[in-house]
CSV table of N, CA and C in Angstrom, one decimal:
chain,number,residue,atom,x,y,z
A,26,MET,N,-41.1,25.3,16.9
A,26,MET,CA,-41.3,24.3,15.9
A,26,MET,C,-40.4,23.1,16.4
A,27,SER,N,-40.9,21.9,16.3
A,27,SER,CA,-40.1,20.7,16.7
A,27,SER,C,-39.5,20.1,15.5
A,28,VAL,N,-38.3,19.6,15.7
A,28,VAL,CA,-37.5,19.0,14.6
A,28,VAL,C,-37.6,17.5,14.7
A,29,GLN,N,-38.0,16.9,13.6
A,29,GLN,CA,-38.2,15.5,13.6
A,29,GLN,C,-36.8,14.8,13.6
A,30,ARG,N,-36.7,13.8,14.4
A,30,ARG,CA,-35.4,13.1,14.6
A,30,ARG,C,-35.5,11.6,14.2
A,31,PHE,N,-34.5,11.1,13.6
A,31,PHE,CA,-34.4,9.8,13.2
A,31,PHE,C,-33.1,9.1,13.8
A,32,PRO,N,-33.2,7.8,14.1
A,32,PRO,CA,-32.0,7.2,14.5
A,32,PRO,C,-31.0,7.1,13.4
A,33,ASP,N,-29.7,7.3,13.7
A,33,ASP,CA,-28.7,7.1,12.6
A,33,ASP,C,-28.1,5.7,12.8
A,34,ALA,N,-27.0,5.5,12.0
A,34,ALA,CA,-26.4,4.1,12.1
A,34,ALA,C,-25.9,3.7,13.5
A,35,SER,N,-25.6,4.7,14.3
A,35,SER,CA,-25.1,4.4,15.6
A,35,SER,C,-26.2,4.2,16.6
A,36,GLY,N,-27.4,4.5,16.2
A,36,GLY,CA,-28.6,4.3,17.1
A,36,GLY,C,-29.0,5.6,17.8
A,37,SER,N,-28.2,6.7,17.6
A,37,SER,CA,-28.5,8.0,18.2
A,37,SER,C,-29.5,8.7,17.3
A,38,ASP,N,-30.2,9.7,17.8
A,38,ASP,CA,-31.1,10.5,17.0
A,38,ASP,C,-30.3,11.6,16.3
A,39,ALA,N,-30.9,11.9,15.1
A,39,ALA,CA,-30.4,12.9,14.3
A,39,ALA,C,-31.5,13.7,13.7
A,40,SER,N,-31.3,15.0,13.4
A,40,SER,CA,-32.4,15.8,12.8
A,40,SER,C,-32.8,15.3,11.5
A,41,SER,N,-33.9,15.6,11.0
A,41,SER,CA,-34.4,15.2,9.7
A,41,SER,C,-33.4,15.7,8.6
A,42,SER,N,-32.8,16.9,8.8
A,42,SER,CA,-31.8,17.4,7.9
A,42,SER,C,-30.6,16.6,7.8
A,43,ASP,N,-30.1,16.1,9.0
A,43,ASP,CA,-29.0,15.2,9.1
A,43,ASP,C,-29.3,13.9,8.3
A,44,ALA,N,-30.4,13.4,8.6
A,44,ALA,CA,-30.8,12.1,7.9
A,44,ALA,C,-30.9,12.3,6.4
A,45,LEU,N,-31.5,13.4,6.0
A,45,LEU,CA,-31.6,13.7,4.5
A,45,LEU,C,-30.2,13.9,3.9
A,46,ALA,N,-29.4,14.6,4.6
A,46,ALA,CA,-28.0,14.8,4.1
A,46,ALA,C,-27.3,13.5,3.9
A,47,ARG,N,-27.4,12.6,4.9
A,47,ARG,CA,-26.8,11.3,4.8
A,47,ARG,C,-27.4,10.5,3.6
A,48,ASP,N,-28.7,10.5,3.5
A,48,ASP,CA,-29.4,9.8,2.4
A,48,ASP,C,-29.0,10.3,1.1
A,49,LEU,N,-29.0,11.6,0.9
A,49,LEU,CA,-28.5,12.2,-0.4
A,49,LEU,C,-27.1,11.8,-0.7
A,50,THR,N,-26.2,11.8,0.3
A,50,THR,CA,-24.9,11.4,0.0
A,50,THR,C,-24.8,9.9,-0.4
A,51,ARG,N,-25.6,9.1,0.2
A,51,ARG,CA,-25.6,7.6,-0.1
A,51,ARG,C,-26.1,7.4,-1.6
A,52,VAL,N,-27.3,8.1,-1.9
A,52,VAL,CA,-27.9,7.8,-3.2
A,52,VAL,C,-27.1,8.5,-4.3
A,53,SER,N,-26.4,9.6,-4.0
A,53,SER,CA,-25.6,10.2,-5.1
A,53,SER,C,-24.4,9.4,-5.4
A,54,GLY,N,-23.8,8.8,-4.3
A,54,GLY,CA,-22.7,7.8,-4.5
A,54,GLY,C,-23.1,6.6,-5.3
A,55,ARG,N,-24.3,6.1,-5.0
A,55,ARG,CA,-24.8,4.9,-5.7
A,55,ARG,C,-25.0,5.3,-7.2
A,56,PHE,N,-25.6,6.4,-7.5
A,56,PHE,CA,-25.8,6.8,-8.9
A,56,PHE,C,-24.5,7.0,-9.6
A,57,ALA,N,-23.5,7.6,-8.9
A,57,ALA,CA,-22.2,7.8,-9.5
A,57,ALA,C,-21.6,6.4,-9.9
A,58,ARG,N,-21.7,5.4,-9.0
A,58,ARG,CA,-21.2,4.1,-9.3
A,58,ARG,C,-21.9,3.5,-10.5
A,59,ILE,N,-23.3,3.6,-10.5
A,59,ILE,CA,-24.1,3.1,-11.7
A,59,ILE,C,-23.6,3.8,-13.0
A,60,ALA,N,-23.4,5.1,-13.0
A,60,ALA,CA,-23.0,5.8,-14.2
A,60,ALA,C,-21.6,5.3,-14.5
A,61,GLY,N,-20.7,5.0,-13.6
A,61,GLY,CA,-19.4,4.6,-13.8
A,61,GLY,C,-19.3,3.2,-14.5
A,62,ARG,N,-20.4,2.5,-14.4
A,62,ARG,CA,-20.4,1.1,-15.0
A,62,ARG,C,-20.9,1.1,-16.5
A,63,VAL,N,-20.9,2.2,-17.1
A,63,VAL,CA,-21.3,2.3,-18.5
A,63,VAL,C,-20.3,1.5,-19.3
A,64,ALA,N,-20.8,0.5,-20.0
A,64,ALA,CA,-20.0,-0.5,-20.7
A,64,ALA,C,-19.2,0.1,-21.9
A,65,GLY,N,-18.0,-0.4,-22.1
A,65,GLY,CA,-17.3,0.0,-23.3
A,65,GLY,C,-16.6,1.3,-23.3
A,66,ARG,N,-16.6,2.0,-22.2
A,66,ARG,CA,-16.0,3.4,-22.2
A,66,ARG,C,-14.6,3.4,-21.8
A,67,GLY,N,-14.0,2.4,-21.1
A,67,GLY,CA,-12.6,2.3,-20.9
A,67,GLY,C,-12.0,3.3,-19.9
A,68,TYR,N,-12.7,4.1,-19.3
A,68,TYR,CA,-12.2,5.1,-18.4
A,68,TYR,C,-12.9,5.0,-17.1
A,69,SER,N,-12.2,5.4,-16.0
A,69,SER,CA,-12.8,5.4,-14.7
A,69,SER,C,-13.8,6.5,-14.5
A,70,LEU,N,-14.6,6.4,-13.5
A,70,LEU,CA,-15.5,7.5,-13.2
A,70,LEU,C,-14.8,8.8,-12.9
A,71,ILE,N,-13.6,8.6,-12.3
A,71,ILE,CA,-12.8,9.8,-12.0
A,71,ILE,C,-12.4,10.6,-13.2
A,72,ALA,N,-12.1,9.8,-14.3
A,72,ALA,CA,-11.8,10.5,-15.6
A,72,ALA,C,-13.0,11.3,-16.1
A,73,TRP,N,-14.2,10.7,-16.0
A,73,TRP,CA,-15.3,11.5,-16.5
A,73,TRP,C,-15.6,12.6,-15.6
A,74,ARG,N,-15.4,12.5,-14.3
A,74,ARG,CA,-15.7,13.6,-13.4
A,74,ARG,C,-14.7,14.7,-13.6
A,75,VAL,N,-13.4,14.4,-14.0
A,75,VAL,CA,-12.4,15.4,-14.3
A,75,VAL,C,-12.8,16.2,-15.5
A,76,LEU,N,-13.2,15.4,-16.6
A,76,LEU,CA,-13.7,16.1,-17.8
A,76,LEU,C,-14.9,17.0,-17.5
A,77,LEU,N,-15.8,16.5,-16.8
A,77,LEU,CA,-17.0,17.3,-16.5
A,77,LEU,C,-16.6,18.5,-15.7
A,78,ARG,N,-15.8,18.4,-14.7
A,78,ARG,CA,-15.3,19.5,-13.9
A,78,ARG,C,-14.6,20.6,-14.7
A,79,LEU,N,-13.8,20.1,-15.6
A,79,LEU,CA,-13.1,21.1,-16.5
A,79,LEU,C,-14.0,21.8,-17.4
A,80,GLU,N,-15.0,21.0,-17.9
A,80,GLU,CA,-16.0,21.7,-18.8
A,80,GLU,C,-16.9,22.7,-18.1
A,81,GLN,N,-17.3,22.3,-16.9
A,81,GLN,CA,-18.1,23.2,-16.1
A,81,GLN,C,-17.4,24.4,-15.5
A,82,SER,N,-16.2,24.2,-15.0
A,82,SER,CA,-15.5,25.2,-14.2
A,82,SER,C,-14.3,25.8,-14.8
A,83,GLY,N,-13.9,25.3,-16.0
A,83,GLY,CA,-12.7,25.8,-16.6
A,83,GLY,C,-11.4,25.2,-16.2
A,84,PRO,N,-10.3,25.7,-16.8
A,84,PRO,CA,-9.0,25.1,-16.6
A,84,PRO,C,-8.6,25.0,-15.1
A,85,ALA,N,-7.8,24.0,-14.8
A,85,ALA,CA,-7.3,23.8,-13.4
A,85,ALA,C,-5.9,23.2,-13.4
A,86,ARG,N,-5.3,23.4,-12.3
A,86,ARG,CA,-4.0,22.7,-12.1
A,86,ARG,C,-4.2,21.2,-11.8
A,87,ILE,N,-3.2,20.4,-12.1
A,87,ILE,CA,-3.3,19.0,-11.8
A,87,ILE,C,-3.5,18.8,-10.3
A,88,SER,N,-2.7,19.6,-9.5
A,88,SER,CA,-2.8,19.4,-8.0
A,88,SER,C,-4.2,19.7,-7.5
A,89,THR,N,-4.9,20.7,-8.1
A,89,THR,CA,-6.3,21.0,-7.7
A,89,THR,C,-7.2,19.9,-8.1
A,90,LEU,N,-7.1,19.3,-9.3
A,90,LEU,CA,-7.9,18.2,-9.7
A,90,LEU,C,-7.7,17.0,-8.8
A,91,ALA,N,-6.4,16.7,-8.4
A,91,ALA,CA,-6.1,15.6,-7.5
A,91,ALA,C,-6.8,15.8,-6.2
A,92,HIS,N,-6.7,17.0,-5.7
A,92,HIS,CA,-7.3,17.3,-4.4
A,92,HIS,C,-8.8,17.2,-4.4
A,93,GLU,N,-9.4,17.7,-5.5
A,93,GLU,CA,-10.9,17.7,-5.6
A,93,GLU,C,-11.4,16.2,-5.8
A,94,GLN,N,-10.6,15.4,-6.5
A,94,GLN,CA,-11.0,14.0,-6.7
A,94,GLN,C,-10.5,13.0,-5.6
A,95,ARG,N,-9.8,13.6,-4.7
A,95,ARG,CA,-9.3,12.8,-3.5
A,95,ARG,C,-8.4,11.6,-4.0
A,96,VAL,N,-7.5,12.0,-5.0
A,96,VAL,CA,-6.5,11.0,-5.4
A,96,VAL,C,-5.1,11.6,-5.3
A,97,ALA,N,-4.1,10.8,-5.3
A,97,ALA,CA,-2.7,11.3,-5.2
A,97,ALA,C,-2.3,12.0,-6.4
A,98,GLN,N,-1.5,13.0,-6.3
A,98,GLN,CA,-1.1,13.8,-7.5
A,98,GLN,C,-0.5,13.0,-8.6
A,99,PRO,N,0.4,12.0,-8.3
A,99,PRO,CA,0.9,11.1,-9.3
A,99,PRO,C,-0.2,10.4,-10.1
A,100,SER,N,-1.2,10.0,-9.4
A,100,SER,CA,-2.3,9.3,-10.1
A,100,SER,C,-3.0,10.2,-11.0
A,101,MET,N,-3.3,11.5,-10.6
A,101,MET,CA,-3.9,12.5,-11.4
A,101,MET,C,-3.0,12.8,-12.6
A,102,THR,N,-1.7,12.9,-12.4
A,102,THR,CA,-0.8,13.2,-13.5
A,102,THR,C,-0.9,12.1,-14.6
A,103,GLY,N,-1.0,10.8,-14.1
A,103,GLY,CA,-1.1,9.7,-15.1
A,103,GLY,C,-2.4,9.8,-15.8
A,104,LEU,N,-3.5,10.1,-15.1
A,104,LEU,CA,-4.8,10.3,-15.8
A,104,LEU,C,-4.8,11.4,-16.8
A,105,VAL,N,-4.2,12.5,-16.4
A,105,VAL,CA,-4.1,13.7,-17.3
A,105,VAL,C,-3.3,13.3,-18.6
A,106,GLN,N,-2.2,12.6,-18.4
A,106,GLN,CA,-1.4,12.1,-19.5
A,106,GLN,C,-2.2,11.3,-20.5
A,107,ARG,N,-3.0,10.4,-19.9
A,107,ARG,CA,-3.9,9.5,-20.7
A,107,ARG,C,-5.0,10.3,-21.4
A,108,LEU,N,-5.6,11.2,-20.8
A,108,LEU,CA,-6.6,12.0,-21.4
A,108,LEU,C,-6.0,12.9,-22.4
A,109,GLU,N,-4.8,13.4,-22.2
A,109,GLU,CA,-4.1,14.3,-23.2
A,109,GLU,C,-3.8,13.4,-24.4
A,110,ALA,N,-3.4,12.2,-24.2
A,110,ALA,CA,-3.0,11.3,-25.4
A,110,ALA,C,-4.3,11.1,-26.2
A,111,GLU,N,-5.5,11.0,-25.6
A,111,GLU,CA,-6.7,10.9,-26.3
A,111,GLU,C,-7.1,12.2,-27.1
A,112,GLY,N,-6.5,13.3,-26.7
A,112,GLY,CA,-6.8,14.6,-27.3
A,112,GLY,C,-8.0,15.2,-26.6
A,113,TRP,N,-8.3,14.7,-25.4
A,113,TRP,CA,-9.5,15.2,-24.7
A,113,TRP,C,-9.2,16.4,-23.7
A,114,ILE,N,-7.9,16.5,-23.4
A,114,ILE,CA,-7.5,17.7,-22.6
A,114,ILE,C,-6.3,18.3,-23.2
A,115,ALA,N,-6.0,19.5,-22.9
A,115,ALA,CA,-4.8,20.2,-23.3
A,115,ALA,C,-4.1,20.9,-22.1
A,116,ARG,N,-2.8,21.1,-22.2
A,116,ARG,CA,-2.1,21.8,-21.2
A,116,ARG,C,-1.7,23.1,-21.7
A,117,ALA,N,-1.6,24.1,-20.8
A,117,ALA,CA,-1.1,25.5,-21.1
A,117,ALA,C,-0.5,26.1,-19.9
A,118,PRO,N,0.5,27.0,-20.1
A,118,PRO,CA,1.1,27.6,-18.9
A,118,PRO,C,0.0,28.4,-18.1
A,119,ASP,N,0.1,28.4,-16.8
A,119,ASP,CA,-0.8,29.2,-16.0
A,119,ASP,C,-0.4,30.6,-16.1
A,120,PRO,N,-1.2,31.5,-16.5
A,120,PRO,CA,-0.9,32.9,-16.7
A,120,PRO,C,-0.5,33.6,-15.3
A,121,ALA,N,-1.0,33.0,-14.2
A,121,ALA,CA,-0.8,33.6,-12.9
A,121,ALA,C,0.6,33.1,-12.3
A,122,ASP,N,1.1,32.0,-12.9
A,122,ASP,CA,2.4,31.4,-12.4
A,122,ASP,C,3.0,30.6,-13.5
A,123,GLY,N,4.0,31.2,-14.2
A,123,GLY,CA,4.6,30.5,-15.3
A,123,GLY,C,5.2,29.2,-15.0
A,124,ARG,N,5.5,28.9,-13.8
A,124,ARG,CA,6.0,27.6,-13.4
A,124,ARG,C,4.9,26.5,-13.4
A,125,ALA,N,3.7,26.9,-13.4
A,125,ALA,CA,2.6,25.9,-13.2
A,125,ALA,C,1.9,25.7,-14.6
A,126,THR,N,1.2,24.6,-14.7
A,126,THR,CA,0.4,24.3,-15.9
A,126,THR,C,-1.1,24.1,-15.6
A,127,LEU,N,-1.9,24.6,-16.5
A,127,LEU,CA,-3.3,24.4,-16.4
A,127,LEU,C,-3.8,23.4,-17.4
A,128,VAL,N,-4.7,22.6,-17.1
A,128,VAL,CA,-5.3,21.6,-18.0
A,128,VAL,C,-6.7,22.1,-18.3
A,129,SER,N,-7.2,21.9,-19.6
A,129,SER,CA,-8.5,22.3,-19.9
A,129,SER,C,-9.1,21.2,-20.9
A,130,VAL,N,-10.4,21.1,-20.9
A,130,VAL,CA,-11.0,20.2,-21.8
A,130,VAL,C,-11.0,20.7,-23.2
A,131,THR,N,-10.8,19.8,-24.2
A,131,THR,CA,-10.8,20.2,-25.6
A,131,THR,C,-12.2,19.9,-26.2
A,132,ALA,N,-12.4,20.3,-27.4
A,132,ALA,CA,-13.7,20.0,-28.1
A,132,ALA,C,-13.9,18.5,-28.2
A,133,ALA,N,-12.8,17.7,-28.4
A,133,ALA,CA,-12.9,16.3,-28.5
A,133,ALA,C,-13.3,15.7,-27.1
A,134,GLY,N,-12.7,16.3,-26.1
A,134,GLY,CA,-13.1,15.9,-24.7
A,134,GLY,C,-14.5,16.1,-24.4
A,135,SER,N,-15.0,17.3,-24.8
A,135,SER,CA,-16.4,17.6,-24.6
A,135,SER,C,-17.3,16.6,-25.4
A,136,ALA,N,-16.9,16.3,-26.6
A,136,ALA,CA,-17.7,15.4,-27.4
A,136,ALA,C,-17.7,14.0,-26.7
A,137,ALA,N,-16.6,13.5,-26.2
A,137,ALA,CA,-16.5,12.2,-25.5
A,137,ALA,C,-17.4,12.2,-24.3
A,138,LEU,N,-17.4,13.4,-23.6
A,138,LEU,CA,-18.2,13.5,-22.4
A,138,LEU,C,-19.7,13.4,-22.7
A,139,ILE,N,-20.1,14.1,-23.8
A,139,ILE,CA,-21.5,14.1,-24.2
A,139,ILE,C,-21.9,12.7,-24.6
A,140,ASP,N,-21.0,12.0,-25.3
A,140,ASP,CA,-21.3,10.6,-25.6
A,140,ASP,C,-21.5,9.7,-24.4
A,141,TYR,N,-20.5,9.9,-23.5
A,141,TYR,CA,-20.6,9.1,-22.2
A,141,TYR,C,-21.9,9.3,-21.5
A,142,LEU,N,-22.2,10.6,-21.3
A,142,LEU,CA,-23.4,11.0,-20.6
A,142,LEU,C,-24.7,10.5,-21.3
A,143,GLY,N,-24.6,10.5,-22.6
A,143,GLY,CA,-25.7,9.9,-23.4
A,143,GLY,C,-25.9,8.4,-23.2
A,144,VAL,N,-24.8,7.7,-23.1
A,144,VAL,CA,-24.9,6.3,-22.9
A,144,VAL,C,-25.4,6.0,-21.5
A,145,ALA,N,-24.9,6.8,-20.5
A,145,ALA,CA,-25.4,6.6,-19.1
A,145,ALA,C,-26.9,7.0,-19.0
A,146,ALA,N,-27.3,8.0,-19.7
A,146,ALA,CA,-28.7,8.4,-19.7
A,146,ALA,C,-29.6,7.3,-20.4
A,147,ALA,N,-29.1,6.7,-21.4
A,147,ALA,CA,-29.9,5.7,-22.1
A,147,ALA,C,-30.1,4.5,-21.2
A,148,ARG,N,-29.1,4.2,-20.3
A,148,ARG,CA,-29.2,3.1,-19.4
A,148,ARG,C,-30.3,3.4,-18.3
A,149,LEU,N,-30.4,4.7,-18.0
A,149,LEU,CA,-31.4,5.1,-17.0
A,149,LEU,C,-32.8,5.3,-17.5
A,150,ARG,N,-32.9,5.7,-18.8
A,150,ARG,CA,-34.1,6.0,-19.4
A,150,ARG,C,-35.3,5.0,-19.2
A,151,PRO,N,-35.1,3.7,-19.5
A,151,PRO,CA,-36.2,2.8,-19.4
A,151,PRO,C,-36.7,2.7,-17.9
A,152,HIS,N,-35.9,2.9,-17.0
A,152,HIS,CA,-36.3,2.9,-15.6
A,152,HIS,C,-37.1,4.1,-15.2
A,153,LEU,N,-36.7,5.3,-15.8
A,153,LEU,CA,-37.5,6.5,-15.6
A,153,LEU,C,-38.9,6.4,-16.3
A,154,GLU,N,-38.9,5.8,-17.5
A,154,GLU,CA,-40.1,5.7,-18.2
A,154,GLU,C,-41.1,4.7,-17.5
A,155,ALA,N,-40.6,3.8,-16.7
A,155,ALA,CA,-41.5,2.9,-15.9
A,155,ALA,C,-42.2,3.6,-14.8
A,156,LEU,N,-41.7,4.8,-14.4
A,156,LEU,CA,-42.3,5.6,-13.3
A,156,LEU,C,-43.5,6.3,-13.8
A,157,SER,N,-44.4,6.7,-12.8
A,157,SER,CA,-45.5,7.5,-13.1
A,157,SER,C,-45.1,8.9,-13.5
A,158,ASP,N,-46.0,9.7,-14.2
A,158,ASP,CA,-45.7,11.0,-14.6
A,158,ASP,C,-45.4,11.9,-13.3
A,159,PHE,N,-46.1,11.6,-12.2
A,159,PHE,CA,-45.9,12.3,-11.0
A,159,PHE,C,-44.5,12.1,-10.4
A,160,ASP,N,-44.1,10.8,-10.4
A,160,ASP,CA,-42.8,10.5,-9.9
A,160,ASP,C,-41.7,11.1,-10.8
A,161,ARG,N,-41.8,11.1,-12.1
A,161,ARG,CA,-40.8,11.7,-13.0
A,161,ARG,C,-40.8,13.2,-12.7
A,162,ALA,N,-41.9,13.8,-12.5
A,162,ALA,CA,-42.0,15.3,-12.2
A,162,ALA,C,-41.3,15.5,-10.9
A,163,THR,N,-41.5,14.6,-9.9
A,163,THR,CA,-40.9,14.8,-8.6
A,163,THR,C,-39.4,14.7,-8.7
A,164,LEU,N,-38.9,13.7,-9.5
A,164,LEU,CA,-37.5,13.6,-9.7
A,164,LEU,C,-36.9,14.8,-10.5
A,165,ALA,N,-37.6,15.3,-11.4
A,165,ALA,CA,-37.2,16.5,-12.2
A,165,ALA,C,-37.0,17.7,-11.2
A,166,ARG,N,-37.9,17.8,-10.3
A,166,ARG,CA,-37.8,18.9,-9.3
A,166,ARG,C,-36.7,18.6,-8.3
A,167,ALA,N,-36.5,17.4,-8.0
A,167,ALA,CA,-35.4,17.0,-7.1
A,167,ALA,C,-34.1,17.3,-7.8
A,168,ALA,N,-34.0,17.0,-9.0
A,168,ALA,CA,-32.7,17.3,-9.8
A,168,ALA,C,-32.4,18.8,-9.8
A,169,GLU,N,-33.5,19.6,-10.0
A,169,GLU,CA,-33.4,21.0,-10.0
A,169,GLU,C,-32.9,21.5,-8.7
A,170,LEU,N,-33.5,21.0,-7.6
A,170,LEU,CA,-33.0,21.4,-6.3
A,170,LEU,C,-31.6,21.0,-6.0
A,171,LEU,N,-31.2,19.8,-6.4
A,171,LEU,CA,-29.9,19.3,-6.2
A,171,LEU,C,-28.8,20.2,-6.9
A,172,HIS,N,-29.2,20.7,-8.2
A,172,HIS,CA,-28.3,21.6,-8.9
A,172,HIS,C,-28.2,22.9,-8.1
A,173,GLN,N,-29.3,23.4,-7.6
A,173,GLN,CA,-29.2,24.6,-6.8
A,173,GLN,C,-28.5,24.5,-5.5
A,174,LEU,N,-28.7,23.3,-4.8
A,174,LEU,CA,-28.0,23.1,-3.6
A,174,LEU,C,-26.5,22.9,-3.9
A,175,GLY,N,-26.1,22.2,-4.9
A,175,GLY,CA,-24.7,22.1,-5.3
A,175,GLY,C,-24.1,23.4,-5.6
A,176,ASP,N,-24.8,24.3,-6.3
A,176,ASP,CA,-24.3,25.6,-6.6
A,176,ASP,C,-24.1,26.4,-5.3
A,177,ARG,N,-25.0,26.3,-4.4
A,177,ARG,CA,-24.9,27.0,-3.1
A,177,ARG,C,-23.8,26.5,-2.3
A,178,ILE,N,-23.6,25.2,-2.2
A,178,ILE,CA,-22.5,24.6,-1.5
A,178,ILE,C,-21.1,25.0,-2.1
A,179,ASP,N,-21.0,25.0,-3.4
A,179,ASP,CA,-19.8,25.4,-4.1
A,179,ASP,C,-19.5,26.9,-4.1
A,180,ASP,N,-20.5,27.7,-3.7
A,180,ASP,CA,-20.4,29.2,-3.7
A,180,ASP,C,-19.2,29.6,-2.8
A,181,ALA,N,-18.3,30.2,-3.4
A,181,ALA,CA,-17.0,30.5,-2.6
A,181,ALA,C,-17.3,31.6,-1.5
A,182,SER,N,-18.4,32.3,-1.6
A,182,SER,CA,-18.7,33.3,-0.6
A,182,SER,C,-19.1,32.6,0.7
A,183,GLY,N,-19.6,31.4,0.7
A,183,GLY,CA,-20.1,30.7,1.9
A,183,GLY,C,-21.3,31.3,2.4
A,184,GLU,N,-21.9,32.3,1.7
A,184,GLU,CA,-23.1,33.0,2.1
A,184,GLU,C,-24.3,32.0,2.1
A,185,HIS,N,-25.1,32.1,3.2
A,185,HIS,CA,-26.3,31.3,3.3
A,185,HIS,C,-27.4,32.0,2.6
A,186,ARG,N,-27.9,31.5,1.5
A,186,ARG,CA,-29.0,32.1,0.8
A,186,ARG,C,-30.1,31.1,0.7
A,187,GLU,N,-31.3,31.7,0.6
A,187,GLU,CA,-32.5,30.9,0.5
A,187,GLU,C,-32.5,30.3,-1.0
A,188,LEU,N,-32.8,29.0,-1.1
A,188,LEU,CA,-33.0,28.5,-2.4
A,188,LEU,C,-34.3,29.0,-3.1
A,189,PRO,N,-34.3,29.3,-4.4
A,189,PRO,CA,-35.5,29.8,-5.0
A,189,PRO,C,-36.6,28.7,-4.9
A,190,GLY,N,-37.7,29.2,-4.5
A,190,GLY,CA,-38.9,28.3,-4.4
A,190,GLY,C,-38.9,27.5,-3.1
A,191,ALA,N,-37.9,27.8,-2.2
A,191,ALA,CA,-37.9,27.0,-0.9
A,191,ALA,C,-38.9,27.6,0.0
A,192,ALA,N,-39.6,26.7,0.7
A,192,ALA,CA,-40.6,27.2,1.7
A,192,ALA,C,-39.9,27.7,2.9
A,193,SER,N,-40.4,28.7,3.5
A,193,SER,CA,-39.9,29.2,4.8
A,193,SER,C,-40.6,28.5,5.9
A,194,PRO,N,-39.9,28.3,7.0
A,194,PRO,CA,-40.5,27.6,8.2
A,194,PRO,C,-41.5,28.4,8.8
């Protein structure tokens, strides 16, 4: 089976998987920036990503959040203090290490996140409604695949598994 190759930014050929990976990275970054521009919310995209991460994955140390978000630990500490002052996150001792602290999202933080995501979705909705039914269905399937792919990439086992519904070569 031959692999389709596309020129990359440097002019050299790359496999179609490489090109797709680059394109997905670009478009996901663009959508993150668009979502981060939701008017009147007063917090950075990193703040919303931290809340979402805590809601999806549970409590974490500040150092872990800083590493995951690629910010300096003092910057994350400041953000955590600000979110804590809003009542959106809470701190508790780490049961595995009494010297460390875990932060978790509160009910108020979850409500703020739901509101933020709703405003971001409302901004996107008219653009989705302008698409054909086929294109919306295609995007729905793509979103499903992106969730599965993200779960697979985050899987701590590192095990290569076939995505459900993926076609075999």
